[in-house]
Amino acid sequence: MFDIKSEINEIKRRENNVLIFGVSGDADAKSIVTDIVRELIPNYDINNLMVSRLGKPIQSKQGSIKAVPSSYNDAMKMFKGNRILNTIKQFENIYLRSLSTIKQREYYTALKKRIDERYKNGGTNLFIGYRGGVPMILRKK
Protein backbone atom coordinates (compact mmCIF):
# COMPACT_ATOMS: atom_id res chain seq x y z
CA MET A 1 0.00 0.00 0.00
CA PHE A 2 2.76 2.45 0.94
CA ASP A 3 4.64 1.58 -2.25
CA ILE A 4 1.65 2.52 -4.41
CA LYS A 5 1.12 5.79 -2.57
CA SER A 6 4.76 6.77 -2.84
CA GLU A 7 4.79 5.94 -6.56
CA ILE A 8 1.66 8.06 -7.14
CA ASN A 9 3.21 10.94 -5.19
CA GLU A 10 6.42 10.63 -7.19
CA ILE A 11 4.51 10.68 -10.49
CA LYS A 12 2.53 13.71 -9.33
CA ARG A 13 5.72 15.49 -8.30
CA ARG A 14 7.34 14.90 -11.70
CA GLU A 15 4.33 15.57 -13.94
CA ASN A 16 5.40 19.13 -14.88
CA ASN A 17 9.00 18.19 -15.63
CA VAL A 18 10.15 18.20 -19.25
CA LEU A 19 13.51 16.72 -20.21
CA ILE A 20 15.11 18.23 -23.30
CA PHE A 21 17.74 16.11 -25.07
CA GLY A 22 20.11 16.86 -27.92
CA VAL A 23 21.29 20.29 -26.78
CA SER A 24 25.01 20.92 -27.34
CA GLY A 25 27.07 21.20 -24.18
CA ASP A 26 28.27 24.73 -24.86
CA ALA A 27 24.78 26.16 -25.52
CA ASP A 28 23.12 28.42 -22.95
CA ALA A 29 20.38 26.25 -21.41
CA LYS A 30 17.99 29.08 -20.55
CA SER A 31 18.10 30.66 -24.02
CA ILE A 32 17.61 27.31 -25.80
CA VAL A 33 14.62 26.42 -23.62
CA THR A 34 13.19 29.93 -24.04
CA ASP A 35 13.38 29.59 -27.83
CA ILE A 36 11.76 26.14 -27.72
CA VAL A 37 8.92 27.29 -25.45
CA ARG A 38 8.28 30.38 -27.58
CA GLU A 39 7.99 28.12 -30.60
CA LEU A 40 5.64 25.62 -28.93
CA ILE A 41 3.62 27.95 -26.65
CA PRO A 42 3.77 31.44 -28.21
CA ASN A 43 1.99 33.35 -25.39
CA TYR A 44 3.77 31.64 -22.49
CA ASP A 45 5.26 33.84 -19.75
CA ILE A 46 8.92 32.73 -19.70
CA ASN A 47 9.34 34.04 -16.14
CA ASN A 48 7.21 31.07 -14.96
CA LEU A 49 9.71 28.56 -16.36
CA MET A 50 12.46 26.95 -14.25
CA VAL A 51 15.44 25.62 -16.22
CA SER A 52 18.44 23.59 -15.09
CA ARG A 53 21.10 21.66 -16.97
CA LEU A 54 21.54 18.04 -15.89
CA GLY A 55 25.15 17.07 -15.36
CA LYS A 56 28.26 18.99 -16.32
CA PRO A 57 28.17 20.72 -19.70
CA ILE A 58 30.79 19.19 -22.00
CA GLN A 59 31.42 21.10 -25.22
CA SER A 60 31.96 18.05 -27.42
CA LYS A 61 28.87 16.20 -26.19
CA GLN A 62 25.16 16.77 -26.20
CA GLY A 63 23.55 17.24 -22.83
CA SER A 64 20.12 17.28 -21.31
CA ILE A 65 18.15 20.06 -19.70
CA LYS A 66 15.25 19.93 -17.26
CA ALA A 67 12.53 22.52 -17.81
CA VAL A 68 9.66 22.91 -15.36
CA PRO A 69 6.73 24.97 -16.66
CA SER A 70 4.23 26.40 -14.19
CA SER A 71 1.44 23.92 -14.95
CA TYR A 72 0.78 20.40 -16.16
CA ASN A 73 -1.16 21.79 -19.14
CA ASP A 74 1.86 23.79 -20.28
CA ALA A 75 4.04 20.68 -20.02
CA MET A 76 1.49 18.77 -22.14
CA LYS A 77 1.53 21.55 -24.76
CA MET A 78 5.29 21.17 -24.95
CA PHE A 79 5.05 17.38 -25.36
CA LYS A 80 2.37 17.70 -28.04
CA GLY A 81 4.60 20.12 -29.94
CA ASN A 82 7.54 17.73 -29.85
CA ARG A 83 6.97 16.69 -33.48
CA ILE A 84 6.96 20.34 -34.56
CA LEU A 85 10.51 20.72 -33.26
CA ASN A 86 11.80 18.17 -35.78
CA THR A 87 10.56 20.34 -38.66
CA ILE A 88 12.47 23.44 -37.48
CA LYS A 89 16.09 23.49 -38.63
CA GLN A 90 17.35 25.03 -35.38
CA PHE A 91 15.75 22.26 -33.27
CA GLU A 92 15.90 19.23 -35.59
CA ASN A 93 18.12 17.19 -33.22
CA ILE A 94 16.28 18.19 -30.05
CA TYR A 95 13.52 16.10 -28.51
CA LEU A 96 11.44 16.20 -25.35
CA ARG A 97 10.60 13.46 -22.85
CA SER A 98 8.77 13.31 -19.57
CA LEU A 99 10.66 12.64 -16.37
CA SER A 100 9.53 9.15 -15.44
CA THR A 101 10.00 7.27 -12.20
CA ILE A 102 12.16 4.17 -11.83
CA LYS A 103 9.10 1.91 -11.85
CA GLN A 104 7.79 3.58 -15.01
CA ARG A 105 11.14 3.05 -16.74
CA GLU A 106 11.22 -0.60 -15.61
CA TYR A 107 7.69 -1.14 -16.95
CA TYR A 108 8.58 0.44 -20.30
CA THR A 109 11.74 -1.69 -20.56
CA ALA A 110 9.70 -4.83 -19.83
CA LEU A 111 7.23 -3.83 -22.55
CA LYS A 112 10.08 -3.40 -25.03
CA LYS A 113 11.38 -6.89 -24.16
CA ARG A 114 7.88 -8.38 -24.60
CA ILE A 115 7.44 -6.71 -27.97
CA ASP A 116 10.86 -8.03 -29.10
CA GLU A 117 9.87 -11.57 -28.01
CA ARG A 118 6.59 -11.30 -29.90
CA TYR A 119 8.46 -10.20 -33.04
CA LYS A 120 10.82 -13.18 -32.69
CA ASN A 121 7.77 -15.47 -32.46
CA GLY A 122 6.26 -14.10 -35.66
CA GLY A 123 4.38 -11.05 -34.42
CA THR A 124 4.01 -8.18 -36.86
CA ASN A 125 2.79 -4.58 -36.85
CA LEU A 126 3.34 -4.12 -33.12
CA PHE A 127 4.31 -0.90 -31.39
CA ILE A 128 4.22 0.72 -27.97
CA GLY A 129 1.44 3.27 -27.76
CA TYR A 130 -0.14 5.22 -24.94
CA ARG A 131 -3.74 4.90 -23.81
CA GLY A 132 -4.73 7.16 -20.95
CA GLY A 133 -1.08 7.94 -20.33
CA VAL A 134 -0.17 4.26 -19.88
CA PRO A 135 2.19 2.56 -22.36
CA MET A 136 0.94 -0.70 -23.85
CA ILE A 137 1.60 -2.94 -26.82
CA LEU A 138 -0.71 -2.10 -29.71
CA ARG A 139 -1.13 -3.48 -33.22
CA LYS A 140 -0.92 -1.25 -36.29
CA LYS A 141 -3.95 -1.45 -38.55
GROMACS .gro file of C-alpha atoms in nm:
model
  141
    1MET     CA    1   0.000   0.000   0.000
    2PHE     CA    2   0.276   0.245   0.094
    3ASP     CA    3   0.464   0.158  -0.225
    4ILE     CA    4   0.165   0.252  -0.441
    5LYS     CA    5   0.112   0.579  -0.257
    6SER     CA    6   0.476   0.677  -0.284
    7GLU     CA    7   0.479   0.594  -0.656
    8ILE     CA    8   0.166   0.806  -0.714
    9ASN     CA    9   0.321   1.094  -0.519
   10GLU     CA   10   0.642   1.063  -0.719
   11ILE     CA   11   0.451   1.068  -1.049
   12LYS     CA   12   0.253   1.371  -0.933
   13ARG     CA   13   0.572   1.549  -0.830
   14ARG     CA   14   0.734   1.490  -1.170
   15GLU     CA   15   0.433   1.557  -1.394
   16ASN     CA   16   0.540   1.913  -1.488
   17ASN     CA   17   0.900   1.819  -1.563
   18VAL     CA   18   1.015   1.820  -1.925
   19LEU     CA   19   1.351   1.672  -2.021
   20ILE     CA   20   1.511   1.823  -2.330
   21PHE     CA   21   1.774   1.611  -2.507
   22GLY     CA   22   2.011   1.686  -2.792
   23VAL     CA   23   2.129   2.029  -2.678
   24SER     CA   24   2.501   2.092  -2.734
   25GLY     CA   25   2.707   2.120  -2.418
   26ASP     CA   26   2.827   2.473  -2.486
   27ALA     CA   27   2.478   2.616  -2.552
   28ASP     CA   28   2.312   2.842  -2.295
   29ALA     CA   29   2.038   2.625  -2.141
   30LYS     CA   30   1.799   2.908  -2.055
   31SER     CA   31   1.810   3.066  -2.402
   32ILE     CA   32   1.761   2.731  -2.580
   33VAL     CA   33   1.462   2.642  -2.362
   34THR     CA   34   1.319   2.993  -2.404
   35ASP     CA   35   1.338   2.959  -2.783
   36ILE     CA   36   1.176   2.614  -2.772
   37VAL     CA   37   0.892   2.729  -2.545
   38ARG     CA   38   0.828   3.038  -2.758
   39GLU     CA   39   0.799   2.812  -3.060
   40LEU     CA   40   0.564   2.562  -2.893
   41ILE     CA   41   0.362   2.795  -2.665
   42PRO     CA   42   0.377   3.144  -2.821
   43ASN     CA   43   0.199   3.335  -2.539
   44TYR     CA   44   0.377   3.164  -2.249
   45ASP     CA   45   0.526   3.384  -1.975
   46ILE     CA   46   0.892   3.273  -1.970
   47ASN     CA   47   0.934   3.404  -1.614
   48ASN     CA   48   0.721   3.107  -1.496
   49LEU     CA   49   0.971   2.856  -1.636
   50MET     CA   50   1.246   2.695  -1.425
   51VAL     CA   51   1.544   2.562  -1.622
   52SER     CA   52   1.844   2.359  -1.509
   53ARG     CA   53   2.110   2.166  -1.697
   54LEU     CA   54   2.154   1.804  -1.589
   55GLY     CA   55   2.515   1.707  -1.536
   56LYS     CA   56   2.826   1.899  -1.632
   57PRO     CA   57   2.817   2.072  -1.970
   58ILE     CA   58   3.079   1.919  -2.200
   59GLN     CA   59   3.142   2.110  -2.522
   60SER     CA   60   3.196   1.805  -2.742
   61LYS     CA   61   2.887   1.620  -2.619
   62GLN     CA   62   2.516   1.677  -2.620
   63GLY     CA   63   2.355   1.724  -2.283
   64SER     CA   64   2.012   1.728  -2.131
   65ILE     CA   65   1.815   2.006  -1.970
   66LYS     CA   66   1.525   1.993  -1.726
   67ALA     CA   67   1.253   2.252  -1.781
   68VAL     CA   68   0.966   2.291  -1.536
   69PRO     CA   69   0.673   2.497  -1.666
   70SER     CA   70   0.423   2.640  -1.419
   71SER     CA   71   0.144   2.392  -1.495
   72TYR     CA   72   0.078   2.040  -1.616
   73ASN     CA   73  -0.116   2.179  -1.914
   74ASP     CA   74   0.186   2.379  -2.028
   75ALA     CA   75   0.404   2.068  -2.002
   76MET     CA   76   0.149   1.877  -2.214
   77LYS     CA   77   0.153   2.155  -2.476
   78MET     CA   78   0.529   2.117  -2.495
   79PHE     CA   79   0.505   1.738  -2.536
   80LYS     CA   80   0.237   1.770  -2.804
   81GLY     CA   81   0.460   2.012  -2.994
   82ASN     CA   82   0.754   1.773  -2.985
   83ARG     CA   83   0.697   1.669  -3.348
   84ILE     CA   84   0.696   2.034  -3.456
   85LEU     CA   85   1.051   2.072  -3.326
   86ASN     CA   86   1.180   1.817  -3.578
   87THR     CA   87   1.056   2.034  -3.866
   88ILE     CA   88   1.247   2.344  -3.748
   89LYS     CA   89   1.609   2.349  -3.863
   90GLN     CA   90   1.735   2.503  -3.538
   91PHE     CA   91   1.575   2.226  -3.327
   92GLU     CA   92   1.590   1.923  -3.559
   93ASN     CA   93   1.812   1.719  -3.322
   94ILE     CA   94   1.628   1.819  -3.005
   95TYR     CA   95   1.352   1.610  -2.851
   96LEU     CA   96   1.144   1.620  -2.535
   97ARG     CA   97   1.060   1.346  -2.285
   98SER     CA   98   0.877   1.331  -1.957
   99LEU     CA   99   1.066   1.264  -1.637
  100SER     CA  100   0.953   0.915  -1.544
  101THR     CA  101   1.000   0.727  -1.220
  102ILE     CA  102   1.216   0.417  -1.183
  103LYS     CA  103   0.910   0.191  -1.185
  104GLN     CA  104   0.779   0.358  -1.501
  105ARG     CA  105   1.114   0.305  -1.674
  106GLU     CA  106   1.122  -0.060  -1.561
  107TYR     CA  107   0.769  -0.114  -1.695
  108TYR     CA  108   0.858   0.044  -2.030
  109THR     CA  109   1.174  -0.169  -2.056
  110ALA     CA  110   0.970  -0.483  -1.983
  111LEU     CA  111   0.723  -0.383  -2.255
  112LYS     CA  112   1.008  -0.340  -2.503
  113LYS     CA  113   1.138  -0.689  -2.416
  114ARG     CA  114   0.788  -0.838  -2.460
  115ILE     CA  115   0.744  -0.671  -2.797
  116ASP     CA  116   1.086  -0.803  -2.910
  117GLU     CA  117   0.987  -1.157  -2.801
  118ARG     CA  118   0.659  -1.130  -2.990
  119TYR     CA  119   0.846  -1.020  -3.304
  120LYS     CA  120   1.082  -1.318  -3.269
  121ASN     CA  121   0.777  -1.547  -3.246
  122GLY     CA  122   0.626  -1.410  -3.566
  123GLY     CA  123   0.438  -1.105  -3.442
  124THR     CA  124   0.401  -0.818  -3.686
  125ASN     CA  125   0.279  -0.458  -3.685
  126LEU     CA  126   0.334  -0.412  -3.312
  127PHE     CA  127   0.431  -0.090  -3.139
  128ILE     CA  128   0.422   0.072  -2.797
  129GLY     CA  129   0.144   0.327  -2.776
  130TYR     CA  130  -0.014   0.522  -2.494
  131ARG     CA  131  -0.374   0.490  -2.381
  132GLY     CA  132  -0.473   0.716  -2.095
  133GLY     CA  133  -0.108   0.794  -2.033
  134VAL     CA  134  -0.017   0.426  -1.988
  135PRO     CA  135   0.219   0.256  -2.236
  136MET     CA  136   0.094  -0.070  -2.385
  137ILE     CA  137   0.160  -0.294  -2.682
  138LEU     CA  138  -0.071  -0.210  -2.971
  139ARG     CA  139  -0.113  -0.348  -3.322
  140LYS     CA  140  -0.092  -0.125  -3.629
  141LYS     CA  141  -0.395  -0.145  -3.855
   0.00000   0.00000   0.00000
